[in-house]
Coordinates of C-alpha atoms and ligand atoms in Angstrom, one line a residue:
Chain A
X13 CA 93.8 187.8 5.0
X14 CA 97.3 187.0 5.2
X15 CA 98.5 189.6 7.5
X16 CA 95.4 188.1 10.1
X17 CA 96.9 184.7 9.9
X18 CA 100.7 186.5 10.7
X19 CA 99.0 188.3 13.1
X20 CA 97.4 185.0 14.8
X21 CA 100.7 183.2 14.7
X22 CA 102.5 186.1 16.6
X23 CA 99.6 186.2 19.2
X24 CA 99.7 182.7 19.3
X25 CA 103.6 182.6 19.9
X26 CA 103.4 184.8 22.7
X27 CA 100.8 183.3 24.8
X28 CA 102.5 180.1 23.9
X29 CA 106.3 181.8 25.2
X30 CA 104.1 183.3 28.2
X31 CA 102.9 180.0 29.5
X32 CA 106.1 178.4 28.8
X33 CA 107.7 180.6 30.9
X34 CA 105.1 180.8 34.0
X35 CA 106.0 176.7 34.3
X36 CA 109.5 177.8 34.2
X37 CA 109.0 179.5 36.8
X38 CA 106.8 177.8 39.0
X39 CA 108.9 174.6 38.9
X40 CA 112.0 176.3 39.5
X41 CA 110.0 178.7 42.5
X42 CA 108.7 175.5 44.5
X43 CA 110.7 173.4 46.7
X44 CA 111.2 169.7 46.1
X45 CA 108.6 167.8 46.4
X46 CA 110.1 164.3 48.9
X47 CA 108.6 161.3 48.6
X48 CA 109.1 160.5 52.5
X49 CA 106.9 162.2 55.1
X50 CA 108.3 166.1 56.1
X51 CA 108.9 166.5 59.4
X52 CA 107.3 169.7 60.9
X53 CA 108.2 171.5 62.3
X54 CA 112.0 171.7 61.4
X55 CA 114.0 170.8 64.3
X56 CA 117.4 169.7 65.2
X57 CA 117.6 165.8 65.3
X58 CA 117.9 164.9 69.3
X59 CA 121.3 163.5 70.2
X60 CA 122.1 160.3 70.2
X61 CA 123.8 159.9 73.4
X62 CA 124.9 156.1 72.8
X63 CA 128.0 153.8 72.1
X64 CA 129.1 152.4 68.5
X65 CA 129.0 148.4 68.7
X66 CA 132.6 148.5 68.4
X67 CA 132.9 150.6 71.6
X68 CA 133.7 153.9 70.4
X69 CA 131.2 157.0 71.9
X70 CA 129.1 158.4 68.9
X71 CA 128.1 162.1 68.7
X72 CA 125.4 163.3 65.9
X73 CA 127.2 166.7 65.9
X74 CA 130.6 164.9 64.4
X75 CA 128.1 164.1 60.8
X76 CA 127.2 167.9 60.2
X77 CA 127.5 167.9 56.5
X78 CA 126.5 164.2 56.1
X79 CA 122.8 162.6 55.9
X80 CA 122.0 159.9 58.3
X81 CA 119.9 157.6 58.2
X82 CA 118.6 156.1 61.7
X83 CA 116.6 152.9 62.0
X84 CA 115.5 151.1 65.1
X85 CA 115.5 147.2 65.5
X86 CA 117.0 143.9 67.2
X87 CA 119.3 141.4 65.8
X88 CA 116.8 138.2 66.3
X89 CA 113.9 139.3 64.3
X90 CA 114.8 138.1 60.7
X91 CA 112.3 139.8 58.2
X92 CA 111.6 143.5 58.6
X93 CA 115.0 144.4 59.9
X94 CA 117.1 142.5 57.5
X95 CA 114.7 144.0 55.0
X96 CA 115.3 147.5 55.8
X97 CA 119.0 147.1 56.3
X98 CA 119.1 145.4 52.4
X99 CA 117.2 148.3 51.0
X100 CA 120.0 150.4 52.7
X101 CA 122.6 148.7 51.2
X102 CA 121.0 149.2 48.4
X103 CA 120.6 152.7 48.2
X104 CA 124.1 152.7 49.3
X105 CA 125.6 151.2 46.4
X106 CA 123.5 153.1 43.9
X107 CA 124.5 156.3 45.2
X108 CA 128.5 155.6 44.5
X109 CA 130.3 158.0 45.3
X110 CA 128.0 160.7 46.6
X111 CA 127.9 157.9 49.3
X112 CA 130.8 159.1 51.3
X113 CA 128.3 161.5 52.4
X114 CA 125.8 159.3 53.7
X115 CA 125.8 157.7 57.3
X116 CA 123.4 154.7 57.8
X117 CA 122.8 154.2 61.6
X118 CA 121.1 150.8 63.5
X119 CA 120.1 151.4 67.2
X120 CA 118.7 148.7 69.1
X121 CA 115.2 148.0 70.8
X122 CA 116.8 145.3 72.2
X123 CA 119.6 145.7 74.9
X124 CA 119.1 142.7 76.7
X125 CA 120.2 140.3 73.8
X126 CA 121.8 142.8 71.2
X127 CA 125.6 142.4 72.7
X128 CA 127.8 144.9 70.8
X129 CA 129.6 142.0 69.6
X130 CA 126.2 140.3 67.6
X131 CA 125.0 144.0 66.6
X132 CA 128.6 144.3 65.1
X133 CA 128.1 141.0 63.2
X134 CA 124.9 142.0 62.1
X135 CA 125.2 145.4 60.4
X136 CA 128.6 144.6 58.8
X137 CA 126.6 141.6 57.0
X138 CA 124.6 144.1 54.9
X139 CA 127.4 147.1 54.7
X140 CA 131.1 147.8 56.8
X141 CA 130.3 151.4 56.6
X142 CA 126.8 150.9 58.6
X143 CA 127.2 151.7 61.9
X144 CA 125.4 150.1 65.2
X145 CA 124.4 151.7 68.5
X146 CA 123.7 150.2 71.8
X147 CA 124.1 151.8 75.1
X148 CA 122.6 151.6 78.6
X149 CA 118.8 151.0 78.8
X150 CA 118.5 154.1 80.3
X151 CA 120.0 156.2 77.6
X152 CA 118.5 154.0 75.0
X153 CA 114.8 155.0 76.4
X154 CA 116.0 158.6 76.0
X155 CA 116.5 158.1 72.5
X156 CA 113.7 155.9 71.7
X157 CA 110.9 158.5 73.4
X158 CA 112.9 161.5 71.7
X159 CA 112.3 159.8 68.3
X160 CA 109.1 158.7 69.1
X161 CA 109.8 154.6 69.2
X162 CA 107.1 153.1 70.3
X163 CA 109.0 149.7 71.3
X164 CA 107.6 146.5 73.4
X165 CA 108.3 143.1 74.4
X166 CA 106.0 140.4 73.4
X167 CA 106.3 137.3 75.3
X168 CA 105.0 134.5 72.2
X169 CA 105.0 131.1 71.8
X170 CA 108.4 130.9 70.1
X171 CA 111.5 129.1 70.7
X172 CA 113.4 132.7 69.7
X173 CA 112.3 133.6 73.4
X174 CA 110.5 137.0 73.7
X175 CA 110.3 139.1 70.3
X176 CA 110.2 142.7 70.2
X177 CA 107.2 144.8 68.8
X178 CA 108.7 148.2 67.0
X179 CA 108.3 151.3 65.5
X180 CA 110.1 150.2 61.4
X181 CA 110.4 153.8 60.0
X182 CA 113.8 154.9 58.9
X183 CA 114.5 158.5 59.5
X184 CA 116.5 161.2 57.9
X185 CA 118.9 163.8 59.6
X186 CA 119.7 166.5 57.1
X187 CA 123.3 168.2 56.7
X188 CA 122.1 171.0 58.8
X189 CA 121.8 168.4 61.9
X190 CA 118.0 168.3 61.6
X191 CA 115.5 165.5 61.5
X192 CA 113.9 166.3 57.9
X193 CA 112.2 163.1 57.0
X194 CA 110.8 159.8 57.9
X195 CA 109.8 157.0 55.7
X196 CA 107.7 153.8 56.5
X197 CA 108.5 150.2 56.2
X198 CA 108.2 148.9 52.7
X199 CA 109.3 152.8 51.0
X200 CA 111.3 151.6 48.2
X201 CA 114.9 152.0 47.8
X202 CA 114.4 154.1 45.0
X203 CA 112.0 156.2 46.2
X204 CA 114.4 156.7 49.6
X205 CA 117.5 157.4 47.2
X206 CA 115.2 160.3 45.3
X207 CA 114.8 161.8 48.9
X208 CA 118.5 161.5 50.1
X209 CA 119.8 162.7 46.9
X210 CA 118.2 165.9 47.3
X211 CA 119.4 166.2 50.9
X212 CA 122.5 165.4 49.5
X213 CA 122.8 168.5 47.0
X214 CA 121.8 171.2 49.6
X215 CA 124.6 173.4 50.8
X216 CA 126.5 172.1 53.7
X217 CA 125.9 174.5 56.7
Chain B
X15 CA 104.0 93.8 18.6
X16 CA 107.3 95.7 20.1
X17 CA 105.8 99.3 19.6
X18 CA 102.6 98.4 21.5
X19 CA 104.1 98.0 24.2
X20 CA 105.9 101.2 24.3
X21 CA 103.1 102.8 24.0
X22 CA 101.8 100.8 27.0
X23 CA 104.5 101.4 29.5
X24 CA 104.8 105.6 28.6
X25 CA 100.8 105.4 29.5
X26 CA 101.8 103.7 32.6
X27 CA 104.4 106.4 33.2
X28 CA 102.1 109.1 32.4
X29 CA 99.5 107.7 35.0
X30 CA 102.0 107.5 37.5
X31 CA 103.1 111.4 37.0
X32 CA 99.3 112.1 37.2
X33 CA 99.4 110.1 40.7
X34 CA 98.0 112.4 44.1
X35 CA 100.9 113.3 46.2
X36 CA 104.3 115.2 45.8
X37 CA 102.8 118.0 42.4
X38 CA 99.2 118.8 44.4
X39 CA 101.1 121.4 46.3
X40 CA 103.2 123.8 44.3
X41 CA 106.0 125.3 45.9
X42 CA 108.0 128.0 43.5
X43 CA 110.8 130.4 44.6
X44 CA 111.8 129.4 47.9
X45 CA 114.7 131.8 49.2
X46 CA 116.2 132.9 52.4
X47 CA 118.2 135.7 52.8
X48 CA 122.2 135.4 54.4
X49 CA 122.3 134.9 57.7
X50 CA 124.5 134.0 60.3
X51 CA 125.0 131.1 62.9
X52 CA 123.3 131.7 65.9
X53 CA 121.0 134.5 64.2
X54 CA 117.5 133.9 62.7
X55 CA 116.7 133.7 59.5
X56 CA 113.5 133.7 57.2
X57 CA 112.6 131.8 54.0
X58 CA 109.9 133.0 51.5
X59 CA 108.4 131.2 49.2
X60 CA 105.4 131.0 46.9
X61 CA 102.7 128.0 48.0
X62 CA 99.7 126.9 45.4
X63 CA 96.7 124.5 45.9
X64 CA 96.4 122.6 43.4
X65 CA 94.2 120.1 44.9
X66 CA 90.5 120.0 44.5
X67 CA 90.3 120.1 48.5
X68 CA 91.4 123.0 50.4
X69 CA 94.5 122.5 53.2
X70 CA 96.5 124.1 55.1
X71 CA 100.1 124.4 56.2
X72 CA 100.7 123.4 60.2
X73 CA 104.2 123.1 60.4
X74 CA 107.8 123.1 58.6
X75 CA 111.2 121.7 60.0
X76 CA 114.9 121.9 58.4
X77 CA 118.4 120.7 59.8
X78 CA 119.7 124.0 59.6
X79 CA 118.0 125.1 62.6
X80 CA 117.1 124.8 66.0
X81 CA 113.5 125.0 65.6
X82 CA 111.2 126.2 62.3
X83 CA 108.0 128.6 62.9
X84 CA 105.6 130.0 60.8
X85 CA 105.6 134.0 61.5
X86 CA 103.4 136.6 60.1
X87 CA 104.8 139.9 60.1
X88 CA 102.3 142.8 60.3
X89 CA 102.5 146.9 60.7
X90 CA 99.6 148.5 62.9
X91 CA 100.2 152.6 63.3
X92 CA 103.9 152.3 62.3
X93 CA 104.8 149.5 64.5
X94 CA 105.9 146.3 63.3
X95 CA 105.1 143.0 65.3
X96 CA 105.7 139.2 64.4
X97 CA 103.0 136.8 65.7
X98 CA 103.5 132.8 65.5
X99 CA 100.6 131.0 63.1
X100 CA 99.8 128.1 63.8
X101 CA 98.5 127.4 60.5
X102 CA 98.2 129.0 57.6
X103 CA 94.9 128.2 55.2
X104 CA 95.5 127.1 51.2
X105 CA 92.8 127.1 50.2
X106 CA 91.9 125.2 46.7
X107 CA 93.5 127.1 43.6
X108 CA 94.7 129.4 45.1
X109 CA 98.4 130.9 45.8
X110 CA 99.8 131.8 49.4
X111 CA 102.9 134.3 49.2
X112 CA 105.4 134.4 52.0
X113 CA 107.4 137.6 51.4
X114 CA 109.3 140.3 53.3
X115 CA 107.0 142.2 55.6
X116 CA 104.4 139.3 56.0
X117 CA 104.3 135.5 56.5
X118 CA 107.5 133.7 56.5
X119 CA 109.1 131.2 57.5
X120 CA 111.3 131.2 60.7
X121 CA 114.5 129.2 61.2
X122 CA 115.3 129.6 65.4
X123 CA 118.9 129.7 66.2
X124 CA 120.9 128.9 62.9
X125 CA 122.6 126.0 63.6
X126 CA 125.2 127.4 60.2
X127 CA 126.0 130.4 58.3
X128 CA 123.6 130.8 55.3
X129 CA 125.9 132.6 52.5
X130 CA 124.4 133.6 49.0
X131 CA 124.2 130.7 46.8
X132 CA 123.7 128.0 49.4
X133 CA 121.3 125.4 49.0
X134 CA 119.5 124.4 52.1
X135 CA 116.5 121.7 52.6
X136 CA 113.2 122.9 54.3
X137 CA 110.0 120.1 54.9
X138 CA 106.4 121.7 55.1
X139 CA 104.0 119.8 56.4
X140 CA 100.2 120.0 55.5
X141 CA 97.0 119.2 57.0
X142 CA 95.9 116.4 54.9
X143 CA 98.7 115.8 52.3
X144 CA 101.8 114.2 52.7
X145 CA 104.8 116.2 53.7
X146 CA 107.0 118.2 50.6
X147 CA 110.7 118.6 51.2
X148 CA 111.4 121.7 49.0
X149 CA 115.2 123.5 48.3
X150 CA 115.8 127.2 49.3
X151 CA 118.5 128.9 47.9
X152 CA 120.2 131.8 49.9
X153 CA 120.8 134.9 47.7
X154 CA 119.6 138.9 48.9
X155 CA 116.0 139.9 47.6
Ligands
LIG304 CU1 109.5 135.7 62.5

């Protein structure tokens, strides 16, 4: 009777160790899970072929080892932009330090009004580390079409003149220079800093 | 003789605070975020009915701007558009929220900076009650 009950308690303990260690192994085996949409396939982020507001040329390829963060928008529109630029600062801040490695990058769907001097004024409002990007219409199409911006003017009934219908996701360009992720409008800030912080551990390339 | 008449003028005050007019409509949390002359800004705010009737919010105006509209802001596939209203229903009892992402209210053409911790004046004005002048405070969300 008592060496059954021993016997149990060693069966027991092994099934118990076994299990234990096929979770072990099954959470260290997958990859991590994001919160933001996966882009698939994996490819490299198209380039960015624009100006800074400040007037200085930008080039993706000089933030290899950094995660950027691209959203689209205009300086007039007041709620969604200003929203997702706040939630940027945001994450930002909460990262501290690990920040250094982050790059958070406004290009505008509006040319015509966005002068490099009010985009410059607008982004260093929420952060003077964001950076803006204007450039000719023409290269400014490029990029919108390569990222998939779906961007139009909507002439309204508004003394703010024309306002411009566009595409609010923020989008993530990994270390390796590809675009990994994209999150919608409204994604909190939290949920966006779980996503960058794991791009943020991978090995630079 | 004295304390009747105390009695008497704090039931007149308390019929006068029960009085139709400014409390009908609620107004609670009105903000705006910073914003800068020339830009345009957005206030939120939280709106209840509590009127037996239902109403509806057809205009607002401030001094801080060149012109006030009522936006709603609204995502379709991805893509995020902002359409003028030209009124918004309250109905009776019931609580409207203007937040981030959906109705607000739009000052045109900032006619001065709004930095955190300013206090600003913004006047809505209703269908069938009298206007209400209520105090945004600029401070982020
Ligand atoms: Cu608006």
């Amino acid at each position: 009777m008592k060496d059954l009950s021993k016997r149990n308690l060693l069966w027991g303990g092994l099934v118990f160790g076994l299990i234990f260690a096929i979770g072990l192994w099954q959470a260290l085996s997958q990859p991590p899970s994001f919160r933001g949409a996966l882009l698939e396939p994996l490819l490299p982020a198209p380039p960015l072929q624009l100006q800074t507001s400040t007037g200085e040329p930008f080039d993706l390829q000089d933030y290899r080892g950094k995660v950027v963060l691209i959203f689209f928008g205009y300086t007039s529109c007041p709620d969604v932009c200003p929203t997702t630029l706040a939630e940027m600062r945001l994450l930002q801040a909460n990262l501290g330090a690990d920040a250094a490695d982050l790059q958070v990058v406004f290009i505008t769907v509006d040319p015509q009004r966005d002068t490099p001097e009010r985009l410059t004024t607008y982004v260093q409002r929420f952060s003077p580390q964001f950076l803006a990007l204007t450039g000719a219409e023409e290269a400014l199409q490029t990029v919108w079409d390569d990222y998939g911006i779906f961007r139009e003017i909507q002439e309204v009934d508004s003394a703010a003149g024309y306002l411009v219908a566009h595409t609010a996701r923020v989008y993530a360009v990994d270390k390796a220079g590809n675009l990994r992720l994209t999150f919608a409008f409204g994604t909190s800030a939290e949920d966006i800093q779980h996503d960058v912080q794991i791009l943020l551990q991978e090995a630079t390339p | 003789m004295k304390k009747y008449l105390l009695v008497f003028w704090a039931g007149i005050l308390l019929l006068a605070a029960c009085q139709p007019g400014a409390s009908q409509i609620v107004v609670q949390d009105a903000w705006a975020r910073p914003a800068g002359a020339g830009e345009n800004g957005a206030v939120f705010l939280r709106i209840t009915n509590a009127w037996p009737d239902d109403d509806a919010l057809l205009a607002a105006s401030s001094q801080v701007a060149a012109a006030v509209e009522i936006h709603r802001s609204s995502m379709q596939d991805g893509v995020m558009s902002m359409t003028p209203q030209e009124r918004v229903e309250l109905p009776s009892g019931q609580e409207v929220v203007f937040a981030p992402g959906g109705l607000h209210i739009m000052l045109v053409d900032l006619q001065q900076d709004l930095k955190v911790g300013d206090t600003f004046e913004v006047t809505l004005h209703f269908e069938n009650l009298p206007p209400q002048t209520v105090t945004v405070t600029v401070r982020e969300p």
